[in-house]
Every structure is written in C-alpha cells, then in structure tokens.
Amino acid sequence: MTSPPSARPRRVAVIGSGPSGLYTAEALLEGDPELHVDVIDRLPAPYGLVRYGVAPDHLKMKSVIRALVTTFDDAARVRFLGNTHVGDAGIPGEVLREHYHAVVHAIGSAIDRGLGVEGEDLTGSVGSGAFVSWYCGHPDATGSAPALDRSGVVVVGAGNVAIDVARVLARPAEDLAATDLHDEVLERLRDSAVTDVHVLIRRGPQHVKFTPAELRALAKLDDVEVRVHDDGLLAAGVEEPGERRMRQNIETLTAWAADPPGAGGRRRIHLRFLRSPARLVGDDEGRVAAVEIERNEVGDDGRVRGTGETDTVDAGLVVRAIGYAGEPIAGLPFDEATGTVPHEAGRVMLGGEPVRGSYVAGWIKRGPTGVIGTNKGDGAETAASVLADLPDLGCPPRPGGDAVLERLREFGIEPVQWDDWRRLDAAEIALGERRGGTERVKIAERAAMLEAARGSHTSAR
Ligand SMILES: Cc1cc2nc3c(=O)[nH]c(=O)nc-3n(C[C@H](O)[C@H](O)[C@H](O)COP(=O)(O)OP(=O)(O)OC[C@H]3O[C@@H](n4cnc5c(N)ncnc54)[C@H](O)[C@@H]3O)c2cc1C
Ligand SMILES: NC(=O)c1ccc[n+]([C@@H]2O[C@H](COP(=O)([O-])OP(=O)(O)OC[C@H]3O[C@@H](n4cnc5c(N)ncnc54)[C@H](OP(=O)(O)O)[C@@H]3O)[C@@H](O)[C@H]2O)c1
C-alpha cells in the first residue's frame, strides 16, 4: 500500500501495552513503513497482563516478552509512553486524539466480576484481579497483601486463573523464590498458614475451562495433594465431551478421583464440583471466616440450579476467579452486557457506523478470554482495518513527536519512555542477581519504579 505524500508522517496511538496493543503496533509498523506509532500505558512498565497476570512460576510463558519487545526495535518510528493514564485520571482521550490520525484502544478488561452473594464485601473476599495483582507486584496493589493466617482458602471458578491462584497458594514458597516475586509477597507466602485450598466449580468435570496441561501440572507440585470431590460422578462415567481438551481433563480428573496425586502432602487443593458459594460468613471484625457452599444440579440446558443442600468450610480468604469485565471508554459506545466496546473488525461501531479514527483490540474488543497468542491475530485484524482506513482519516489538528510530550506535561504527566523502562528493567534484573538465581525481582511501588526509571533507585522496595 502506498501512502500519499504528507508533510507529517501518519501517526497512530495504541493505548495499552499488553499483548494486544503490542501485536497491533507490530502489525501497523510492518504494514506501513512510514507510519509512526506511540504505545501508551498508564503503568511505568510495558506488557500488561504478561507482567501483571501471568503467574510468576510460568517462566516459559513470561519469555513471550522476548518476542513482544521487538515491537520497539525501530526507535525512529515507535515510542513507549508509560506512566500515561488516558482518561480522567490523566490526559483525556479527546485531547490525546488531536495528535493522531487514529487511536487503537487496547486497554484490556481489568474489572473483577462479582458473584452477587451475601458477604461478598467482607474483608478477605477479593477478585482474582486484585489477588493476582498483589502477587504480581502491580503498583496499584502494593499495601493490599491478603491475610494468609487461616488454614482454609476458597477459590471460586474453573478457569486457568483459578488454577493459577490455587497453585500459588498451595505450592511451597521456596519453589517460588526463583521467580520475579517481590520480596514482601514471597515473605507473606513463606509465612502462610494455608493448608487447604477449596476450588469451587459450579458445574461438572466435563465443563471446566482449564487447559489440560495447566490442570495436570497440579499433580507435580511438591508436598501438595489434589483431591477430587465429584460426588462419584467420574466413577459413574460422565458423558464423553466432544472437545479433545475436555476429554483430556476428564481423563486426568478420573485418574485423580481414584488415586489422588501427592497423597499425604502438607497442603491440599480440593477440586469441588457442582458447588457454588451461597454465602460468605463474617466474624465479629467483618472478615471472612467461612463459606456456606450449596450443591448444584446442572439441567439439560447446561444451566446451574442450586439444590438447597449446603455445607460450610472455614476460610479466611475467598478469591473469585470468575472472569473480568472491561471499563467504558469516555466518548465511545459500550456494551454493558459483555463489558466490551462494539466493533467490526476492530473498528468501533455506533449505530451501525464506524466511529471515525477509533479502534479496539484485545480483551476490550472481544471479552476477557483467550491466551496471549490469541491477541496476535486479533491485533493483526485491527491493524488491517486501521491501515485500510488511514488514507481517508484526514490530518489531525495537532502535530505528533515532541508536541505530544509537551501536551502530556500540560496534564502533569512525565511519561516513562523506552530508555527509562530499560533502566527500570535493569534495576529489576540487578535485584534478581542479588537474590540469586532469578531473572529479576519486581519493583512494585510506583514511586520506586519511577525512581528506577529515572536512574535514582537505590534499594529494593
Ligand atoms: C491472571 C491471568 C493470568 C494469565 N495467564 C496467562 C498465561 O499464563 N498464558 C497465556 O497465554 N495467557 C494468560 N492470560 C491471558 C492473557 O494475559 C490475555 O490474553 C492478554 O493479556 C490480553 O491482552 P490485552 O492486551 O487485551 O490486555 P492486558 O494484557 O490487560 O493489557 C492492557 C494494558 O492497557 C493498559 N491500560 C488500561 N487502561 C489504560 C488507560 N486508561 N490508559 C493507558 N493504559 C491503560 C494496562 O495498564 C495494560 O498494560 C492470563 C490472564 C489473566 C487475567
Ligand atoms: N496458563 C494459561 O494459559 C492461562 C492462565 C490464566 C488465564 N488464561 C486465560 O485467560 C482467560 C481468562 O481466564 P479466567 O480463568 O478468568 O476465565 P475463564 O476461563 O472464562 O473461566 C471463568 C470460570 O469462572 C466460572 N464462573 C463464571 N461465573 C461464575 C459464577 N457466578 N459462579 C461460579 N463460577 C463462575 C466459569 O464457569 P462456567 O463455565 O460455568 O461459566 C469458568 O469456570 C482464559 O481464556 C484463560 O484461558 C490462560
């Protein structure tokens, strides 16, 4: 595709430096050799959930960063502007928009969905977003360490996030020392009194969303027993699911129901099928002390119905790992039911018409499902729409380049640029060397991240 001659190179802002933002930016840069792209993120560090969601012990998965980082290779055409919140808390979207031909919103889905049960607001009841942010050292989650001083924990959900949470809580903390876990998180996990992690799965074994390899990996944890509580369903034989992934899960769960892996381990993960939390029971201080659990039936329509039969487990922490929702973006349409922005091939749609120059990619586009790789095709689709539309989008009223930096400063924002991030990155790697045998140790506090990015960080915080 050839661009008409232009006094200024065309410019696209990609808001969000998670996988979808970076894959979109990569496809944009590849698709138009003259295009300039600014990748903007509210955090001082790039990579979104790869840094702040992927579990610390998934070291292989984190190595996807080696591929994502190449997006920034062509420093003349792509910039990272971190520490830059787009929205009321930073620079309003419509102000930023004045500097770009097109804007791609790749902001993910960061809101924890709720269960709607009594007691959900008690202290010690958290969404997986909040809990994972804590153990991943997210700057918004410093100071939110959960109390791990009781033996029981309840995790609700049957997706990979529920597995991550259960695994991090159950595996010996020393096995996590060789990861990027912040020191304070590691200490909290070392001191943990948790012995029993109850995973409440509202439907049957044939309905779980676990990736088979993630499920199987639970059996390899040191000193952890995995108990399957299925009311004899698996022994009786469940209907053979069509999908291979589901058949593999059934195979694993059937074997474990008969012969629990890690039997006698110091900690236990209980996979409790056909169970939902009916009520969270608080103590006198307003903290979760127990969970009343209801047995479910699943109708032929796949819908879950409570039977009214309940039992109670002691738990000092309840983590809902039941999915996420996106947040509305000022000035753009939003579908409250799905928590996404309506789009066609990444073009934001309002009343059947595209909203000129506005695009979406990743979880805010298609909802909070899919692995990192899913965002590659998704980003490529959005980038193709942007590239096709660019010749007709007209020139933005304000210039790019340094003018964007000046505009950000008017809003009190000093962006973390790529070289700044490399300094922060180096400081984390140095902390990893100091701990010994680990690739990096995360710096979690925003102020400390900014200090390190600006070259004035002296100690691990
Ligand atoms: C807990 C968890 C663990 C996961 N583990 C794995 C795994 O092991 N393997 C795997 O393949 N997949 C995993 N996934 C899925 C994978 O992380 C997602 O598919 C992917 O991150 C979605 O990409 P995204 O770019 O849409 O969103 P995100 O990764 O969430 O990126 C969104 C970015 O936008 C930024 N942002 C948000 N709002 C603003 C704003 N207003 N202004 C500026 N910036 C903003 C955020 O700071 C963030 O950097 C996991 C998901 C979760 C929730
Ligand atoms: N290692 C990895 O590759 C990895 C790790 C983490 C995350 N991810 C990916 O990231 C995405 C998000 O993961 P996720 O685990 O958040 O989502 P998910 O896979 O969609 O799982 C959500 C789970 O929550 C359950 N749920 C929803 N509402 C509920 C309610 N009200 N009560 C009880 N249970 C409820 C769902 O059950 P129903 O099926 O009954 O609705 C489902 O089991 C997924 O695509 C996942 O594969 C991948």
mmCIF file of N, CA, C and O in Angstrom, residues 300-381:
data_model
loop_
_atom_site.group_PDB
_atom_site.id
_atom_site.type_symbol
_atom_site.label_atom_id
_atom_site.label_comp_id
_atom_site.label_asym_id
_atom_site.label_seq_id
_atom_site.Cartn_x
_atom_site.Cartn_y
_atom_site.Cartn_z
ATOM 1 N N ASP A 300 -30.429 -30.094 31.602
ATOM 2 C CA ASP A 300 -30.066 -30.498 30.238
ATOM 3 C C ASP A 300 -29.663 -29.284 29.394
ATOM 4 O O ASP A 300 -28.942 -29.410 28.413
ATOM 5 N N ASP A 301 -30.159 -28.104 29.807
ATOM 6 C CA ASP A 301 -29.821 -26.880 29.078
ATOM 7 C C ASP A 301 -28.440 -26.346 29.498
ATOM 8 O O ASP A 301 -28.003 -25.286 29.026
ATOM 9 N N GLY A 302 -27.736 -27.071 30.392
ATOM 10 C CA GLY A 302 -26.410 -26.642 30.843
ATOM 11 C C GLY A 302 -26.487 -25.599 31.954
ATOM 12 O O GLY A 302 -25.460 -25.144 32.450
ATOM 13 N N ARG A 303 -27.710 -25.218 32.371
ATOM 14 C CA ARG A 303 -27.837 -24.188 33.408
ATOM 15 C C ARG A 303 -27.677 -24.783 34.798
ATOM 16 O O ARG A 303 -28.077 -25.916 35.044
ATOM 17 N N VAL A 304 -27.124 -23.956 35.684
ATOM 18 C CA VAL A 304 -26.847 -24.404 37.050
ATOM 19 C C VAL A 304 -28.024 -24.033 37.949
ATOM 20 O O VAL A 304 -28.525 -22.915 37.881
ATOM 21 N N ARG A 305 -28.454 -25.013 38.765
ATOM 22 C CA ARG A 305 -29.506 -24.716 39.749
ATOM 23 C C ARG A 305 -29.043 -25.203 41.113
ATOM 24 O O ARG A 305 -28.507 -26.313 41.225
ATOM 25 N N GLY A 306 -29.257 -24.377 42.135
ATOM 26 C CA GLY A 306 -28.914 -24.791 43.495
ATOM 27 C C GLY A 306 -29.927 -25.812 43.987
ATOM 28 O O GLY A 306 -31.113 -25.738 43.651
ATOM 29 N N THR A 307 -29.449 -26.776 44.789
ATOM 30 C CA THR A 307 -30.364 -27.797 45.314
ATOM 31 C C THR A 307 -30.879 -27.429 46.706
ATOM 32 O O THR A 307 -31.757 -28.088 47.238
ATOM 33 N N GLY A 308 -30.272 -26.416 47.323
ATOM 34 C CA GLY A 308 -30.650 -26.066 48.688
ATOM 35 C C GLY A 308 -29.843 -26.834 49.719
ATOM 36 O O GLY A 308 -29.861 -26.516 50.914
ATOM 37 N N GLU A 309 -29.098 -27.839 49.278
ATOM 38 C CA GLU A 309 -28.280 -28.644 50.209
ATOM 39 C C GLU A 309 -26.945 -27.915 50.428
ATOM 40 O O GLU A 309 -26.253 -27.587 49.466
ATOM 41 N N THR A 310 -26.622 -27.643 51.674
ATOM 42 C CA THR A 310 -25.406 -26.844 51.921
ATOM 43 C C THR A 310 -24.455 -27.504 52.921
ATOM 44 O O THR A 310 -24.862 -28.338 53.715
ATOM 45 N N ASP A 311 -23.213 -27.106 52.829
ATOM 46 C CA ASP A 311 -22.256 -27.402 53.895
ATOM 47 C C ASP A 311 -21.368 -26.161 54.044
ATOM 48 O O ASP A 311 -21.482 -25.232 53.246
ATOM 49 N N THR A 312 -20.523 -26.150 55.057
ATOM 50 C CA THR A 312 -19.732 -24.942 55.322
ATOM 51 C C THR A 312 -18.256 -25.313 55.460
ATOM 52 O O THR A 312 -17.930 -26.329 56.070
ATOM 53 N N VAL A 313 -17.390 -24.485 54.849
ATOM 54 C CA VAL A 313 -15.945 -24.684 55.102
ATOM 55 C C VAL A 313 -15.384 -23.419 55.737
ATOM 56 O O VAL A 313 -15.821 -22.300 55.423
ATOM 57 N N ASP A 314 -14.413 -23.587 56.617
ATOM 58 C CA ASP A 314 -13.714 -22.443 57.213
ATOM 59 C C ASP A 314 -12.784 -21.859 56.165
ATOM 60 O O ASP A 314 -12.085 -22.598 55.473
ATOM 61 N N ALA A 315 -12.790 -20.556 56.063
ATOM 62 C CA ALA A 315 -11.886 -19.905 55.098
ATOM 63 C C ALA A 315 -11.633 -18.476 55.534
ATOM 64 O O ALA A 315 -12.561 -17.745 55.860
ATOM 65 N N GLY A 316 -10.358 -18.075 55.537
ATOM 66 C CA GLY A 316 -10.010 -16.697 55.887
ATOM 67 C C GLY A 316 -9.831 -15.833 54.659
ATOM 68 O O GLY A 316 -9.593 -14.626 54.767
ATOM 69 N N LEU A 317 -9.913 -16.462 53.494
ATOM 70 C CA LEU A 317 -9.739 -15.724 52.232
ATOM 71 C C LEU A 317 -10.622 -16.386 51.174
ATOM 72 O O LEU A 317 -10.672 -17.610 51.086
ATOM 73 N N VAL A 318 -11.321 -15.550 50.414
ATOM 74 C CA VAL A 318 -12.136 -16.055 49.293
ATOM 75 C C VAL A 318 -11.709 -15.291 48.046
ATOM 76 O O VAL A 318 -11.738 -14.063 48.028
ATOM 77 N N VAL A 319 -11.292 -16.022 47.030
ATOM 78 C CA VAL A 319 -10.864 -15.378 45.776
ATOM 79 C C VAL A 319 -11.844 -15.781 44.669
ATOM 80 O O VAL A 319 -11.997 -16.972 44.382
ATOM 81 N N ARG A 320 -12.485 -14.792 44.073
ATOM 82 C CA ARG A 320 -13.385 -15.064 42.935
ATOM 83 C C ARG A 320 -12.552 -15.054 41.666
ATOM 84 O O ARG A 320 -12.023 -14.016 41.289
ATOM 85 N N ALA A 321 -12.457 -16.214 41.015
ATOM 86 C CA ALA A 321 -11.734 -16.259 39.727
ATOM 87 C C ALA A 321 -12.778 -16.594 38.662
ATOM 88 O O ALA A 321 -12.744 -17.646 38.027
ATOM 89 N N ILE A 322 -13.734 -15.681 38.515
ATOM 90 C CA ILE A 322 -14.908 -15.953 37.664
ATOM 91 C C ILE A 322 -14.963 -15.018 36.465
ATOM 92 O O ILE A 322 -16.015 -14.840 35.867
ATOM 93 N N GLY A 323 -13.847 -14.435 36.125
ATOM 94 C CA GLY A 323 -13.794 -13.618 34.918
ATOM 95 C C GLY A 323 -13.808 -12.128 35.211
ATOM 96 O O GLY A 323 -13.931 -11.693 36.349
ATOM 97 N N TYR A 324 -13.670 -11.380 34.131
ATOM 98 C CA TYR A 324 -13.444 -9.933 34.214
ATOM 99 C C TYR A 324 -14.433 -9.190 33.317
ATOM 100 O O TYR A 324 -15.124 -9.792 32.501
ATOM 101 N N ALA A 325 -14.439 -7.870 33.460
ATOM 102 C CA ALA A 325 -15.210 -7.022 32.544
ATOM 103 C C ALA A 325 -14.369 -5.803 32.214
ATOM 104 O O ALA A 325 -13.512 -5.393 32.999
ATOM 105 N N GLY A 326 -14.636 -5.234 31.053
ATOM 106 C CA GLY A 326 -13.925 -4.021 30.665
ATOM 107 C C GLY A 326 -14.620 -2.801 31.239
ATOM 108 O O GLY A 326 -15.741 -2.886 31.755
ATOM 109 N N GLU A 327 -13.920 -1.664 31.152
ATOM 110 C CA GLU A 327 -14.495 -0.388 31.610
ATOM 111 C C GLU A 327 -14.866 0.440 30.397
ATOM 112 O O GLU A 327 -14.116 0.445 29.407
ATOM 113 N N PRO A 328 -15.977 1.190 30.471
ATOM 114 C CA PRO A 328 -16.323 2.058 29.348
ATOM 115 C C PRO A 328 -15.217 3.077 29.080
ATOM 116 O O PRO A 328 -14.508 3.496 29.991
ATOM 117 N N ILE A 329 -15.071 3.457 27.826
ATOM 118 C CA ILE A 329 -14.078 4.464 27.427
ATOM 119 C C ILE A 329 -14.852 5.738 27.096
ATOM 120 O O ILE A 329 -15.795 5.687 26.286
ATOM 121 N N ALA A 330 -14.467 6.855 27.708
ATOM 122 C CA ALA A 330 -15.204 8.108 27.521
ATOM 123 C C ALA A 330 -15.344 8.417 26.028
ATOM 124 O O ALA A 330 -14.369 8.323 25.275
ATOM 125 N N GLY A 331 -16.569 8.729 25.620
ATOM 126 C CA GLY A 331 -16.811 9.136 24.232
ATOM 127 C C GLY A 331 -17.045 7.986 23.270
ATOM 128 O O GLY A 331 -17.343 8.208 22.097
ATOM 129 N N LEU A 332 -16.901 6.745 23.742
ATOM 130 C CA LEU A 332 -17.120 5.598 22.846
ATOM 131 C C LEU A 332 -18.302 4.772 23.340
ATOM 132 O O LEU A 332 -18.601 4.757 24.535
ATOM 133 N N PRO A 333 -18.979 4.063 22.419
ATOM 134 C CA PRO A 333 -20.083 3.203 22.863
ATOM 135 C C PRO A 333 -19.555 2.042 23.711
ATOM 136 O O PRO A 333 -18.363 1.711 23.645
ATOM 137 N N PHE A 334 -20.446 1.441 24.500
ATOM 138 C CA PHE A 334 -20.035 0.343 25.368
ATOM 139 C C PHE A 334 -21.189 -0.632 25.522
ATOM 140 O O PHE A 334 -22.337 -0.219 25.674
ATOM 141 N N ASP A 335 -20.893 -1.907 25.449
ATOM 142 C CA ASP A 335 -21.909 -2.936 25.654
ATOM 143 C C ASP A 335 -21.778 -3.443 27.095
ATOM 144 O O ASP A 335 -20.847 -4.192 27.414
ATOM 145 N N GLU A 336 -22.709 -2.994 27.939
ATOM 146 C CA GLU A 336 -22.629 -3.334 29.373
ATOM 147 C C GLU A 336 -22.727 -4.846 29.578
ATOM 148 O O GLU A 336 -22.122 -5.388 30.500
ATOM 149 N N ALA A 337 -23.493 -5.531 28.742
ATOM 150 C CA ALA A 337 -23.719 -6.966 28.944
ATOM 151 C C ALA A 337 -22.424 -7.761 28.773
ATOM 152 O O ALA A 337 -22.168 -8.701 29.527
ATOM 153 N N THR A 338 -21.610 -7.376 27.802
ATOM 154 C CA THR A 338 -20.381 -8.136 27.564
ATOM 155 C C THR A 338 -19.156 -7.443 28.142
ATOM 156 O O THR A 338 -18.070 -8.029 28.201
ATOM 157 N N GLY A 339 -19.311 -6.182 28.550
ATOM 158 C CA GLY A 339 -18.164 -5.429 29.071
ATOM 159 C C GLY A 339 -17.143 -5.148 27.981
ATOM 160 O O GLY A 339 -15.935 -5.111 28.246
ATOM 161 N N THR A 340 -17.628 -4.958 26.750
ATOM 162 C CA THR A 340 -16.709 -4.701 25.626
ATOM 163 C C THR A 340 -17.207 -3.502 24.813
ATOM 164 O O THR A 340 -18.339 -3.051 24.981
ATOM 165 N N VAL A 341 -16.351 -3.030 23.903
ATOM 166 C CA VAL A 341 -16.714 -1.935 23.005
ATOM 167 C C VAL A 341 -17.196 -2.551 21.689
ATOM 168 O O VAL A 341 -16.475 -3.364 21.096
ATOM 169 N N PRO A 342 -18.407 -2.206 21.222
ATOM 170 C CA PRO A 342 -18.897 -2.791 19.965
ATOM 171 C C PRO A 342 -17.973 -2.430 18.798
ATOM 172 O O PRO A 342 -17.524 -1.289 18.697
ATOM 173 N N HIS A 343 -17.718 -3.414 17.948
ATOM 174 C CA HIS A 343 -16.762 -3.160 16.857
ATOM 175 C C HIS A 343 -17.057 -4.061 15.663
ATOM 176 O O HIS A 343 -17.783 -5.066 15.780
ATOM 177 N N GLU A 344 -16.519 -3.691 14.538
ATOM 178 C CA GLU A 344 -16.476 -4.599 13.390
ATOM 179 C C GLU A 344 -15.040 -4.642 12.917
ATOM 180 O O GLU A 344 -14.489 -3.593 12.552
ATOM 181 N N ALA A 345 -14.434 -5.790 12.963
ATOM 182 C CA ALA A 345 -13.024 -5.978 12.590
ATOM 183 C C ALA A 345 -12.123 -4.935 13.266
ATOM 184 O O ALA A 345 -11.183 -4.421 12.666
ATOM 185 N N GLY A 346 -12.468 -4.591 14.514
ATOM 186 C CA GLY A 346 -11.645 -3.648 15.278
ATOM 187 C C GLY A 346 -12.099 -2.204 15.149
ATOM 188 O O GLY A 346 -11.662 -1.350 15.927
ATOM 189 N N ARG A 347 -12.978 -1.891 14.168
ATOM 190 C CA ARG A 347 -13.483 -0.512 14.036
ATOM 191 C C ARG A 347 -14.596 -0.322 15.058
ATOM 192 O O ARG A 347 -15.577 -1.081 15.059
ATOM 193 N N VAL A 348 -14.480 0.693 15.898
ATOM 194 C CA VAL A 348 -15.531 0.943 16.898
ATOM 195 C C VAL A 348 -16.807 1.337 16.155
ATOM 196 O O VAL A 348 -16.775 2.166 15.236
ATOM 197 N N MET A 349 -17.931 0.712 16.541
ATOM 198 C CA MET A 349 -19.195 0.944 15.820
ATOM 199 C C MET A 349 -20.224 1.599 16.727
ATOM 200 O O MET A 349 -20.400 1.210 17.881
ATOM 201 N N LEU A 350 -20.914 2.589 16.164
ATOM 202 C CA LEU A 350 -22.021 3.250 16.879
ATOM 203 C C LEU A 350 -23.170 3.409 15.895
ATOM 204 O O LEU A 350 -23.001 4.026 14.834
ATOM 205 N N GLY A 351 -24.327 2.834 16.245
ATOM 206 C CA GLY A 351 -25.500 2.933 15.374
ATOM 207 C C GLY A 351 -25.219 2.430 13.969
ATOM 208 O O GLY A 351 -25.688 3.015 12.986
ATOM 209 N N GLY A 352 -24.436 1.369 13.865
ATOM 210 C CA GLY A 352 -24.176 0.756 12.562
ATOM 211 C C GLY A 352 -23.102 1.466 11.749
ATOM 212 O O GLY A 352 -22.770 1.045 10.640
ATOM 213 N N GLU A 353 -22.532 2.539 12.284
ATOM 214 C CA GLU A 353 -21.490 3.287 11.562
ATOM 215 C C GLU A 353 -20.181 3.253 12.344
ATOM 216 O O GLU A 353 -20.197 3.310 13.578
ATOM 217 N N PRO A 354 -19.037 3.188 11.646
ATOM 218 C CA PRO A 354 -17.768 3.243 12.383
ATOM 219 C C PRO A 354 -17.539 4.622 12.986
ATOM 220 O O PRO A 354 -17.902 5.635 12.392
ATOM 221 N N VAL A 355 -16.973 4.632 14.184
ATOM 222 C CA VAL A 355 -16.591 5.907 14.823
ATOM 223 C C VAL A 355 -15.225 6.271 14.250
ATOM 224 O O VAL A 355 -14.240 5.561 14.484
ATOM 225 N N ARG A 356 -15.202 7.343 13.491
ATOM 226 C CA ARG A 356 -14.014 7.721 12.706
ATOM 227 C C ARG A 356 -12.723 7.744 13.546
ATOM 228 O O ARG A 356 -12.644 8.432 14.563
ATOM 229 N N GLY A 357 -11.749 6.972 13.102
ATOM 230 C CA GLY A 357 -10.422 7.011 13.725
ATOM 231 C C GLY A 357 -10.314 6.267 15.049
ATOM 232 O O GLY A 357 -9.269 6.321 15.692
ATOM 233 N N SER A 358 -11.369 5.550 15.473
ATOM 234 C CA SER A 358 -11.321 4.839 16.771
ATOM 235 C C SER A 358 -11.402 3.327 16.564
ATOM 236 O O SER A 358 -12.303 2.830 15.869
ATOM 237 N N TYR A 359 -10.496 2.622 17.216
ATOM 238 C CA TYR A 359 -10.379 1.180 17.022
ATOM 239 C C TYR A 359 -10.184 0.496 18.379
ATOM 240 O O TYR A 359 -9.796 1.156 19.353
ATOM 241 N N VAL A 360 -10.430 -0.802 18.408
ATOM 242 C CA VAL A 360 -10.178 -1.576 19.633
ATOM 243 C C VAL A 360 -9.436 -2.862 19.285
ATOM 244 O O VAL A 360 -9.545 -3.372 18.160
ATOM 245 N N ALA A 361 -8.719 -3.375 20.286
ATOM 246 C CA ALA A 361 -8.008 -4.658 20.119
ATOM 247 C C ALA A 361 -7.961 -5.367 21.468
ATOM 248 O O ALA A 361 -8.000 -4.726 22.521
ATOM 249 N N GLY A 362 -7.889 -6.689 21.425
ATOM 250 C CA GLY A 362 -7.686 -7.488 22.645
ATOM 251 C C GLY A 362 -8.947 -7.670 23.470
ATOM 252 O O GLY A 362 -10.057 -7.726 22.952
ATOM 253 N N TRP A 363 -8.780 -7.761 24.776
ATOM 254 C CA TRP A 363 -9.897 -8.100 25.665
ATOM 255 C C TRP A 363 -11.011 -7.062 25.645
ATOM 256 O O TRP A 363 -12.169 -7.402 25.785
ATOM 257 N N ILE A 364 -10.678 -5.777 25.467
ATOM 258 C CA ILE A 364 -11.743 -4.759 25.441
ATOM 259 C C ILE A 364 -12.558 -4.895 24.160
ATOM 260 O O ILE A 364 -13.692 -4.437 24.067
ATOM 261 N N LYS A 365 -12.005 -5.598 23.181
ATOM 262 C CA LYS A 365 -12.688 -5.802 21.890
ATOM 263 C C LYS A 365 -13.526 -7.085 21.914
ATOM 264 O O LYS A 365 -14.674 -7.106 21.503
ATOM 265 N N ARG A 366 -12.933 -8.170 22.428
ATOM 266 C CA ARG A 366 -13.628 -9.458 22.277
ATOM 267 C C ARG A 366 -14.020 -10.098 23.599
ATOM 268 O O ARG A 366 -14.614 -11.173 23.626
ATOM 269 N N GLY A 367 -13.700 -9.468 24.734
ATOM 270 C CA GLY A 367 -14.042 -10.035 26.036
ATOM 271 C C GLY A 367 -12.849 -10.750 26.643
ATOM 272 O O GLY A 367 -11.853 -11.029 25.960
ATOM 273 N N PRO A 368 -12.957 -11.053 27.969
ATOM 274 C CA PRO A 368 -11.779 -11.500 28.720
ATOM 275 C C PRO A 368 -11.475 -12.990 28.592
ATOM 276 O O PRO A 368 -11.399 -13.703 29.591
ATOM 277 N N THR A 369 -11.335 -13.463 27.368
ATOM 278 C CA THR A 369 -10.909 -14.853 27.190
ATOM 279 C C THR A 369 -9.829 -14.914 26.121
ATOM 280 O O THR A 369 -9.734 -14.034 25.268
ATOM 281 N N GLY A 370 -9.072 -15.981 26.186
ATOM 282 C CA GLY A 370 -8.034 -16.200 25.180
ATOM 283 C C GLY A 370 -6.658 -16.051 25.781
ATOM 284 O O GLY A 370 -6.444 -15.247 26.685
ATOM 285 N N VAL A 371 -5.744 -16.869 25.251
ATOM 286 C CA VAL A 371 -4.363 -16.835 25.730
ATOM 287 C C VAL A 371 -3.612 -15.711 25.017
ATOM 288 O O VAL A 371 -4.166 -15.051 24.130
ATOM 289 N N ILE A 372 -2.365 -15.519 25.404
ATOM 290 C CA ILE A 372 -1.573 -14.409 24.854
ATOM 291 C C ILE A 372 -1.583 -14.458 23.322
ATOM 292 O O ILE A 372 -1.831 -13.446 22.660
ATOM 293 N N GLY A 373 -1.352 -15.648 22.772
ATOM 294 C CA GLY A 373 -1.261 -15.802 21.319
ATOM 295 C C GLY A 373 -2.541 -15.393 20.594
ATOM 296 O O GLY A 373 -2.492 -14.955 19.440
ATOM 297 N N THR A 374 -3.695 -15.545 21.248
ATOM 298 C CA THR A 374 -4.974 -15.177 20.612
ATOM 299 C C THR A 374 -4.971 -13.706 20.197
ATOM 300 O O THR A 374 -5.641 -13.312 19.240
ATOM 301 N N ASN A 375 -4.201 -12.916 20.927
ATOM 302 C CA ASN A 375 -4.192 -11.476 20.661
ATOM 303 C C ASN A 375 -3.391 -11.113 19.411
ATOM 304 O O ASN A 375 -3.476 -9.982 18.935
ATOM 305 N N LYS A 376 -2.645 -12.063 18.880
ATOM 306 C CA LYS A 376 -1.827 -11.754 17.705
ATOM 307 C C LYS A 376 -2.728 -11.582 16.473
ATOM 308 O O LYS A 376 -2.671 -10.560 15.790
ATOM 309 N N GLY A 377 -3.571 -12.574 16.228
ATOM 310 C CA GLY A 377 -4.493 -12.476 15.088
ATOM 311 C C GLY A 377 -5.468 -11.331 15.295
ATOM 312 O O GLY A 377 -5.823 -10.609 14.351
ATOM 313 N N ASP A 378 -5.899 -11.165 16.529
ATOM 314 C CA ASP A 378 -6.831 -10.100 16.887
ATOM 315 C C ASP A 378 -6.213 -8.729 16.571
ATOM 316 O O ASP A 378 -6.825 -7.871 15.929
ATOM 317 N N GLY A 379 -4.945 -8.546 16.995
ATOM 318 C CA GLY A 379 -4.248 -7.278 16.743
ATOM 319 C C GLY A 379 -4.030 -7.068 15.252
ATOM 320 O O GLY A 379 -4.144 -5.949 14.744
ATOM 321 N N ALA A 380 -3.729 -8.159 14.541
ATOM 322 C CA ALA A 380 -3.488 -8.047 13.089
ATOM 323 C C ALA A 380 -4.776 -7.602 12.385
ATOM 324 O O ALA A 380 -4.732 -6.793 11.454
ATOM 325 N N GLU A 381 -5.915 -8.121 12.862
ATOM 326 C CA GLU A 381 -7.196 -7.730 12.250
ATOM 327 C C GLU A 381 -7.437 -6.226 12.440
ATOM 328 O O GLU A 381 -7.799 -5.512 11.501
#
